[in-house]
JSON list of C-alpha atoms in Angstrom, two decimals:
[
{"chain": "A", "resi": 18, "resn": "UNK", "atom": "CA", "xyz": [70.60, 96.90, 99.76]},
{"chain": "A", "resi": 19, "resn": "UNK", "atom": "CA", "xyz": [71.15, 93.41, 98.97]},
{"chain": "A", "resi": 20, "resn": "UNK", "atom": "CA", "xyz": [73.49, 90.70, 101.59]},
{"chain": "A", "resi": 21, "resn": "UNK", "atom": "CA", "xyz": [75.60, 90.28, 98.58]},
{"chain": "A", "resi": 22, "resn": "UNK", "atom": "CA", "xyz": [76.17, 93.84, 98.15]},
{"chain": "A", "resi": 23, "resn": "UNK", "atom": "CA", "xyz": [76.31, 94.54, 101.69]},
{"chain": "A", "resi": 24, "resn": "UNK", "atom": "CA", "xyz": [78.86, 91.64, 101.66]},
{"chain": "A", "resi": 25, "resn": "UNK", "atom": "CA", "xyz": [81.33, 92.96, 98.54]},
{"chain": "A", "resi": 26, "resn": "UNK", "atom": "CA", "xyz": [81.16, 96.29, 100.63]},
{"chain": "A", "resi": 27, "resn": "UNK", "atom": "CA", "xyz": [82.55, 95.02, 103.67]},
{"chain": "A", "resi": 28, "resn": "UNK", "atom": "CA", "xyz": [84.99, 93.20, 101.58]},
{"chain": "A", "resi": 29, "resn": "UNK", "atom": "CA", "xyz": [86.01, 95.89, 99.70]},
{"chain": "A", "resi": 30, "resn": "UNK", "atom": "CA", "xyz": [86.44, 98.38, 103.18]},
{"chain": "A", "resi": 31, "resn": "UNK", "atom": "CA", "xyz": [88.20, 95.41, 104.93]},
{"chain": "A", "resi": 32, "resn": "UNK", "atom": "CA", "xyz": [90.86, 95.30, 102.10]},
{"chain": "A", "resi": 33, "resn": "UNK", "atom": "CA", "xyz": [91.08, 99.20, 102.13]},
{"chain": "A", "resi": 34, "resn": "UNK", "atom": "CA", "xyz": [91.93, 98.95, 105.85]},
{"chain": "A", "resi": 35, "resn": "UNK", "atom": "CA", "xyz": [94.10, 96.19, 105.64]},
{"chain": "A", "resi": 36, "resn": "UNK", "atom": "CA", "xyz": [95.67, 98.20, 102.64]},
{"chain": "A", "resi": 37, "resn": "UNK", "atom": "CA", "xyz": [96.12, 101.56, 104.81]},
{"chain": "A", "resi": 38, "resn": "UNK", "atom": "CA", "xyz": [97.62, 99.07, 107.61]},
{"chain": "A", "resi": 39, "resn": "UNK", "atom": "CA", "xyz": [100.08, 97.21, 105.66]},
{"chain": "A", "resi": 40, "resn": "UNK", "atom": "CA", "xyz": [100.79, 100.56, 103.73]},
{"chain": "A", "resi": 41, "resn": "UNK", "atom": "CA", "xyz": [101.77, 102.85, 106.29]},
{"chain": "A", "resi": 42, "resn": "UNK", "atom": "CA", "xyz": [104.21, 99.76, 107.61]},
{"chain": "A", "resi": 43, "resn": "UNK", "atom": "CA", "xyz": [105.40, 99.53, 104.37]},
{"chain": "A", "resi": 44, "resn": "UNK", "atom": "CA", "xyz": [106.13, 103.34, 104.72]},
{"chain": "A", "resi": 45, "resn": "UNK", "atom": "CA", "xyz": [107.85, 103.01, 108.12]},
{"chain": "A", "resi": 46, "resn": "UNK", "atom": "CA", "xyz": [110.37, 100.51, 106.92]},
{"chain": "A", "resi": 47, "resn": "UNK", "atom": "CA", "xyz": [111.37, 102.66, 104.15]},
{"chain": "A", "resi": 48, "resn": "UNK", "atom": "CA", "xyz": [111.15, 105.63, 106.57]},
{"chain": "A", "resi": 49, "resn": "UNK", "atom": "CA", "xyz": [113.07, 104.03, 109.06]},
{"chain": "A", "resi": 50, "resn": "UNK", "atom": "CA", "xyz": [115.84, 103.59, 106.47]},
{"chain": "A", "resi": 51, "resn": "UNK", "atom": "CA", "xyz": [115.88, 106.82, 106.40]},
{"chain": "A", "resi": 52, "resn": "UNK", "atom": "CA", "xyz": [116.02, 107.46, 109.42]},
{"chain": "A", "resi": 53, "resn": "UNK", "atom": "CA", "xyz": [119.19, 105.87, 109.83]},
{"chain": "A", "resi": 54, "resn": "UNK", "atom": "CA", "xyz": [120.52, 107.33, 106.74]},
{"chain": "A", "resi": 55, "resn": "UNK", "atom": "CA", "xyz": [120.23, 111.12, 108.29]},
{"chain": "A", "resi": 56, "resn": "UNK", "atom": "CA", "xyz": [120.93, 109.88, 111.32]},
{"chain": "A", "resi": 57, "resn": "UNK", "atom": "CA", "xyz": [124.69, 109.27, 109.99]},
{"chain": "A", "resi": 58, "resn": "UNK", "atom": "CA", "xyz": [124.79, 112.44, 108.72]},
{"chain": "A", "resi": 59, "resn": "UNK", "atom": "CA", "xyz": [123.12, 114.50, 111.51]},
{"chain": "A", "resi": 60, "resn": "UNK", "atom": "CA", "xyz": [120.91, 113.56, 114.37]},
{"chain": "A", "resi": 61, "resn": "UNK", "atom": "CA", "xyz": [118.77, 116.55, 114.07]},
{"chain": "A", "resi": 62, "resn": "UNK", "atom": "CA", "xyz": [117.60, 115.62, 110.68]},
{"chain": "A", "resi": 63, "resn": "UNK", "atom": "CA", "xyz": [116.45, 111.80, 111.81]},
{"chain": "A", "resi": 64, "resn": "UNK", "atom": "CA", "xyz": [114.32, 113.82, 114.74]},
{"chain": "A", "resi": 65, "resn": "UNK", "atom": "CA", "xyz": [113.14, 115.72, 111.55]},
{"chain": "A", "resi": 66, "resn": "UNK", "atom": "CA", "xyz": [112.03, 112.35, 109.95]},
{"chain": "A", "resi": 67, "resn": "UNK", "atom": "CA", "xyz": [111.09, 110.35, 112.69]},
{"chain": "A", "resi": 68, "resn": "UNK", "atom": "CA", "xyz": [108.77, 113.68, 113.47]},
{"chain": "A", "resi": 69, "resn": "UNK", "atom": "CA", "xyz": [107.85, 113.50, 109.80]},
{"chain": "A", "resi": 70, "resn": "UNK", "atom": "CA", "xyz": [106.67, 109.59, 110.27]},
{"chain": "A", "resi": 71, "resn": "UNK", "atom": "CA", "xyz": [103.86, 110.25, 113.02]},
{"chain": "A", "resi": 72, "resn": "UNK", "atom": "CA", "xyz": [101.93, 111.02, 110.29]},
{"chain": "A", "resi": 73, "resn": "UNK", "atom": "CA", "xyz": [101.98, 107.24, 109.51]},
{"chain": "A", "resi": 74, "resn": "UNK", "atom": "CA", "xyz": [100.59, 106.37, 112.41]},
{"chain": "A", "resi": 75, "resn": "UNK", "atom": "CA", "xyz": [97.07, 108.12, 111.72]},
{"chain": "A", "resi": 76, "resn": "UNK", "atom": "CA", "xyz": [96.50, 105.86, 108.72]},
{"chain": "A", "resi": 77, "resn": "UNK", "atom": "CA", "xyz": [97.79, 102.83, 110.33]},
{"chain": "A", "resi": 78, "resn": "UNK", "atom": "CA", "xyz": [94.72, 102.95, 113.35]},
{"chain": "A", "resi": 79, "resn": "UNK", "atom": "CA", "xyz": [92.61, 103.98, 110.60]},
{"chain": "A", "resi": 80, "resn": "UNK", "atom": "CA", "xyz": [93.17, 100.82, 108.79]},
{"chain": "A", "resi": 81, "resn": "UNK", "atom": "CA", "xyz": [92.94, 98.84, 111.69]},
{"chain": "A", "resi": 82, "resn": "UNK", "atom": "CA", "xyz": [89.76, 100.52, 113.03]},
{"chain": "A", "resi": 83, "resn": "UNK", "atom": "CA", "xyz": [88.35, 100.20, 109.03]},
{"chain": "A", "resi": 84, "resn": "UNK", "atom": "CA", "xyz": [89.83, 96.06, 109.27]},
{"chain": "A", "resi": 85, "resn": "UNK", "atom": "CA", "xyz": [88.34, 94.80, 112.64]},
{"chain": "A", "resi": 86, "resn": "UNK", "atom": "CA", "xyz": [84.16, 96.13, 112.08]},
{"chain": "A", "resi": 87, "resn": "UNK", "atom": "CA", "xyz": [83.91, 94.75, 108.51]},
{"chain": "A", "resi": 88, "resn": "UNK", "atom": "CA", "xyz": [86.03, 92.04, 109.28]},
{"chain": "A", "resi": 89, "resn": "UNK", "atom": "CA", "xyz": [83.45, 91.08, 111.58]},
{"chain": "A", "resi": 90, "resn": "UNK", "atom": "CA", "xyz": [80.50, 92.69, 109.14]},
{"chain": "A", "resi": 91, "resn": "UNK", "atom": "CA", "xyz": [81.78, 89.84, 107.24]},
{"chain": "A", "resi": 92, "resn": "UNK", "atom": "CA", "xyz": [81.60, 87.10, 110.02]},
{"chain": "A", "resi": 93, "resn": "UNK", "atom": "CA", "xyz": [78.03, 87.89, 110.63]},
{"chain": "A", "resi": 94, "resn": "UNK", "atom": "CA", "xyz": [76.98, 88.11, 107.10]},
{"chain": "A", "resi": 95, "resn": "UNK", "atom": "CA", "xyz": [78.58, 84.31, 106.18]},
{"chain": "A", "resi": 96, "resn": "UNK", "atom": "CA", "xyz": [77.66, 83.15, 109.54]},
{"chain": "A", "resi": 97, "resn": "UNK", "atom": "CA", "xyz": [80.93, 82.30, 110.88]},
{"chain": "A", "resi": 98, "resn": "UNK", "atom": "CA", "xyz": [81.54, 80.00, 107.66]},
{"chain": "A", "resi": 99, "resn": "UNK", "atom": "CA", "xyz": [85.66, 81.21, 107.50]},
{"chain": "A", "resi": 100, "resn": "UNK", "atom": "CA", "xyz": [85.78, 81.31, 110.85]},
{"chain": "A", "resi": 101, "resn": "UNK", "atom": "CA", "xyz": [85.57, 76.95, 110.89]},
{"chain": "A", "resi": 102, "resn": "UNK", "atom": "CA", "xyz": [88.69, 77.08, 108.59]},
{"chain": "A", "resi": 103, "resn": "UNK", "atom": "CA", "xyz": [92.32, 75.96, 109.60]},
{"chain": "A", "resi": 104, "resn": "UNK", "atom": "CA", "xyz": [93.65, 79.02, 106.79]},
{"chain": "A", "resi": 105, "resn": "UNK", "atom": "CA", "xyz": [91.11, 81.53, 108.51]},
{"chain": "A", "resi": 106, "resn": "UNK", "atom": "CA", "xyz": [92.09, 81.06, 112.21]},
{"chain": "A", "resi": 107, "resn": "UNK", "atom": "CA", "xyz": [95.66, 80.62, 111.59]},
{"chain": "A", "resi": 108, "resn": "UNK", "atom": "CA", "xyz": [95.18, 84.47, 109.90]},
{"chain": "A", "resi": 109, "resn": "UNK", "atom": "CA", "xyz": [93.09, 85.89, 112.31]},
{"chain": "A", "resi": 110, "resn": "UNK", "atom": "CA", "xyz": [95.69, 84.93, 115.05]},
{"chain": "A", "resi": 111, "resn": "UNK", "atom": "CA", "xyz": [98.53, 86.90, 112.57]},
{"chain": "A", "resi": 112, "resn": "UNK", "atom": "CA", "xyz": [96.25, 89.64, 112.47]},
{"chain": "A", "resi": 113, "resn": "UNK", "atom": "CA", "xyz": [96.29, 89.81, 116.22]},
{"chain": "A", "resi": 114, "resn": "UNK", "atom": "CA", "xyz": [100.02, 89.30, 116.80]},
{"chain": "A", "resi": 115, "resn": "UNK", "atom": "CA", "xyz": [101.07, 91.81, 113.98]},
{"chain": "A", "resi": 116, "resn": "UNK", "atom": "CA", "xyz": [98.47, 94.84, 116.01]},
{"chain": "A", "resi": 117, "resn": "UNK", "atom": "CA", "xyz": [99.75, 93.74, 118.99]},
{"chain": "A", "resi": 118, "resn": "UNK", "atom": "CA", "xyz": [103.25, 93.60, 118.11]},
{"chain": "A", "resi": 119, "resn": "UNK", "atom": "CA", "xyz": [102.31, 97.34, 116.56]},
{"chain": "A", "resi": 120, "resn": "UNK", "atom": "CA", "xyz": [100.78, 98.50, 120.00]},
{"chain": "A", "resi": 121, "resn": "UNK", "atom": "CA", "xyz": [103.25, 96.94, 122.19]},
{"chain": "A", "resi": 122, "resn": "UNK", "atom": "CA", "xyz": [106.56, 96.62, 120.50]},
{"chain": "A", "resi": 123, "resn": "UNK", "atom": "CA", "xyz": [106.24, 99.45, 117.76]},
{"chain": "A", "resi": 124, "resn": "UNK", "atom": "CA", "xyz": [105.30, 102.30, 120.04]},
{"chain": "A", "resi": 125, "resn": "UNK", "atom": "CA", "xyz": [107.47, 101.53, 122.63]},
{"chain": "A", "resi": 126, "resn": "UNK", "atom": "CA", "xyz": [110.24, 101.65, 120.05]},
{"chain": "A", "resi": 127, "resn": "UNK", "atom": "CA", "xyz": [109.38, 105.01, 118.78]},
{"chain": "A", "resi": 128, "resn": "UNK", "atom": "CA", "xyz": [109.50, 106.59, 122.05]},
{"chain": "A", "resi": 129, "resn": "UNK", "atom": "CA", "xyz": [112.55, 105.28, 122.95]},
{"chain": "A", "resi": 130, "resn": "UNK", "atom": "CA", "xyz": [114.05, 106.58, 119.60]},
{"chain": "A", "resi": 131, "resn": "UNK", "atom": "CA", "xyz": [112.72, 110.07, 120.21]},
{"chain": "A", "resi": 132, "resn": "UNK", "atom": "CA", "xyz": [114.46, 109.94, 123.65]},
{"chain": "A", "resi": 133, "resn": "UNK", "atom": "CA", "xyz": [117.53, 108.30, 122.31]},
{"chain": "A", "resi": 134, "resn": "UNK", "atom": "CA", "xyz": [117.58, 110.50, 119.33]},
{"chain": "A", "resi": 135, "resn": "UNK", "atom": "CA", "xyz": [117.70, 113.90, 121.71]},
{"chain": "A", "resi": 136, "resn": "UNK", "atom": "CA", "xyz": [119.72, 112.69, 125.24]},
{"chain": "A", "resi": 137, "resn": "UNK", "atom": "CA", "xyz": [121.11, 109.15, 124.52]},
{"chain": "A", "resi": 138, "resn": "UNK", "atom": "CA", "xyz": [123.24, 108.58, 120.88]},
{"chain": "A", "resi": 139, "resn": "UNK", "atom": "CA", "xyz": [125.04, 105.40, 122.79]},
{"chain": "A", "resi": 140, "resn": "UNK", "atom": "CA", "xyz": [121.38, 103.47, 122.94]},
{"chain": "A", "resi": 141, "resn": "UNK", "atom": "CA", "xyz": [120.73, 104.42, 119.10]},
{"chain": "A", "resi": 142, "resn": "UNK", "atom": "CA", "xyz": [122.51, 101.41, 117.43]},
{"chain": "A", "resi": 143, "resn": "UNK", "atom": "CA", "xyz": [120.46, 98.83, 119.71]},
{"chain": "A", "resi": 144, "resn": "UNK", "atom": "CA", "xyz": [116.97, 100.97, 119.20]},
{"chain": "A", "resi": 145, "resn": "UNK", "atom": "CA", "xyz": [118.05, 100.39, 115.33]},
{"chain": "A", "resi": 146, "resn": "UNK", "atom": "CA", "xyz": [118.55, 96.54, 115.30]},
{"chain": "A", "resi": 147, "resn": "UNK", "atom": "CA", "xyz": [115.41, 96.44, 117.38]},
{"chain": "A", "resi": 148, "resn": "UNK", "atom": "CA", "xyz": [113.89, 98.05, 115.05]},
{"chain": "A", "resi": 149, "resn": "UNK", "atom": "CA", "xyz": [114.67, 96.44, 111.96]},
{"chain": "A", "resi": 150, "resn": "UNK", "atom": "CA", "xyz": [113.73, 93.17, 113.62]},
{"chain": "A", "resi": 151, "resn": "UNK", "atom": "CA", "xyz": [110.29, 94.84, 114.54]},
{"chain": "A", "resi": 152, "resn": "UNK", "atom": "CA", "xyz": [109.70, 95.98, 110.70]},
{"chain": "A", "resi": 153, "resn": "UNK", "atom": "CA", "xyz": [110.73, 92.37, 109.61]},
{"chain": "A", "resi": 154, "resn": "UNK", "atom": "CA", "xyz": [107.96, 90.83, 111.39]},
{"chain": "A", "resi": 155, "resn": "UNK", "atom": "CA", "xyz": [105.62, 93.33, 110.65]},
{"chain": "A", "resi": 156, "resn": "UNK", "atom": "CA", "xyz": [106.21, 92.42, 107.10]},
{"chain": "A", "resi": 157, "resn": "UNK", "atom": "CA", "xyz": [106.75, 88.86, 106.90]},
{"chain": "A", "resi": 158, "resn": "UNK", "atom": "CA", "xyz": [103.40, 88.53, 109.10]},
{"chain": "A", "resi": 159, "resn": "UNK", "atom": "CA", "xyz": [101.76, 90.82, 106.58]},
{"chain": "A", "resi": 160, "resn": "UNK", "atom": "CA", "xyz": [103.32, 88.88, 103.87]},
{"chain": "A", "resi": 161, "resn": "UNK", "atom": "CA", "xyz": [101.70, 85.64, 105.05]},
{"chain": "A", "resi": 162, "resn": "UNK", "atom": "CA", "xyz": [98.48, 87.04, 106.08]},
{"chain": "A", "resi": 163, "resn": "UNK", "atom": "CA", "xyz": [98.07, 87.59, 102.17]},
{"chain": "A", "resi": 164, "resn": "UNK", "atom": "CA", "xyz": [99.28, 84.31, 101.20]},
{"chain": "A", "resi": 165, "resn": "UNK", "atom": "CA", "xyz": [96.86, 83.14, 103.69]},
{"chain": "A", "resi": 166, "resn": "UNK", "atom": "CA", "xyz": [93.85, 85.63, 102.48]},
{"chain": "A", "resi": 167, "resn": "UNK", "atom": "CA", "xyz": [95.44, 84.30, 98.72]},
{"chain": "A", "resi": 168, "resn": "UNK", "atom": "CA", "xyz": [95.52, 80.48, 98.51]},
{"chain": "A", "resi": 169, "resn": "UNK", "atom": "CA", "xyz": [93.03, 79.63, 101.97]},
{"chain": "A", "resi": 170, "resn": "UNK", "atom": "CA", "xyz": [95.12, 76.97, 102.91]},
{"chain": "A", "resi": 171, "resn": "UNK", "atom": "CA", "xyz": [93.13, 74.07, 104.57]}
]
């Protein structure tokens, strides 16, 4: 196999990880909507769609553990060249902040929804702003980690 199609390879997996990643937050926002939409009707049905949402969460590691080894399959094969440029390392620390935010912010969220959602109804309106703020930088970082990947500011 040739570097250069080793190289589109890598490319092409990185953007199907980074597609199941941004994807599946893509689907949380609109499921989250949801969410709140049964929620107003009856709270057992959002525990029925928040329950029906974990299955999100499967192909959002999966893009993330297809995005990080051929992003750095990638690294190796141009020897570092993006990693010298102001567009790349401004991305790469988006990258970080939107998993992190994911691991850190998004899960704890969710779990204390699904506690909320079965003992506590008072802490349900501040779990929902909470989470809409969550989803909104999810998607603007995703939004400029494409206009990033896009244009390659320098």
């Amino acid at each position: 196999m040739s570097t250069q199609t080793l190289y589109q390879s890598l490319l092409v997996g990185h953007l199907i990880g980074f597609l199941l990643f941004a994807g599946s937050t893509i689907a949380s926002f609109f499921g989250f909507r949801q969410l709140w939409k049964q929620y107003a009707i009856d709270a057992g049905r959002a525990a029925t769609v928040l329950q029906a949402m974990s299955g999100l969460q499967v192909l959002l590691r999966t893009g993330v553990g297809v995005i990080i080894p051929s992003g750095i399959g990638i690294m190796y094969l141009t020897h570092g060249v993006y990693g010298e440029q102001v567009w790349f390392r401004i991305k790469f620390a988006l990258v970080l902040l939107v998993i992190l935010n994911g691991i850190i912010v998004g899960r704890r969220l969710r779990v204390s929804l699904d506690k909320a959602l079965k003992d506590d109804p008072m802490a349900v309106s501040k779990i929902r702003q909470r989470a809409l703020r969550f989803h909104l930088v999810q998607l603007a970082g995703i939004f400029t980690i494409i206009l990033l990947s896009v244009f390659k500011f320098n």
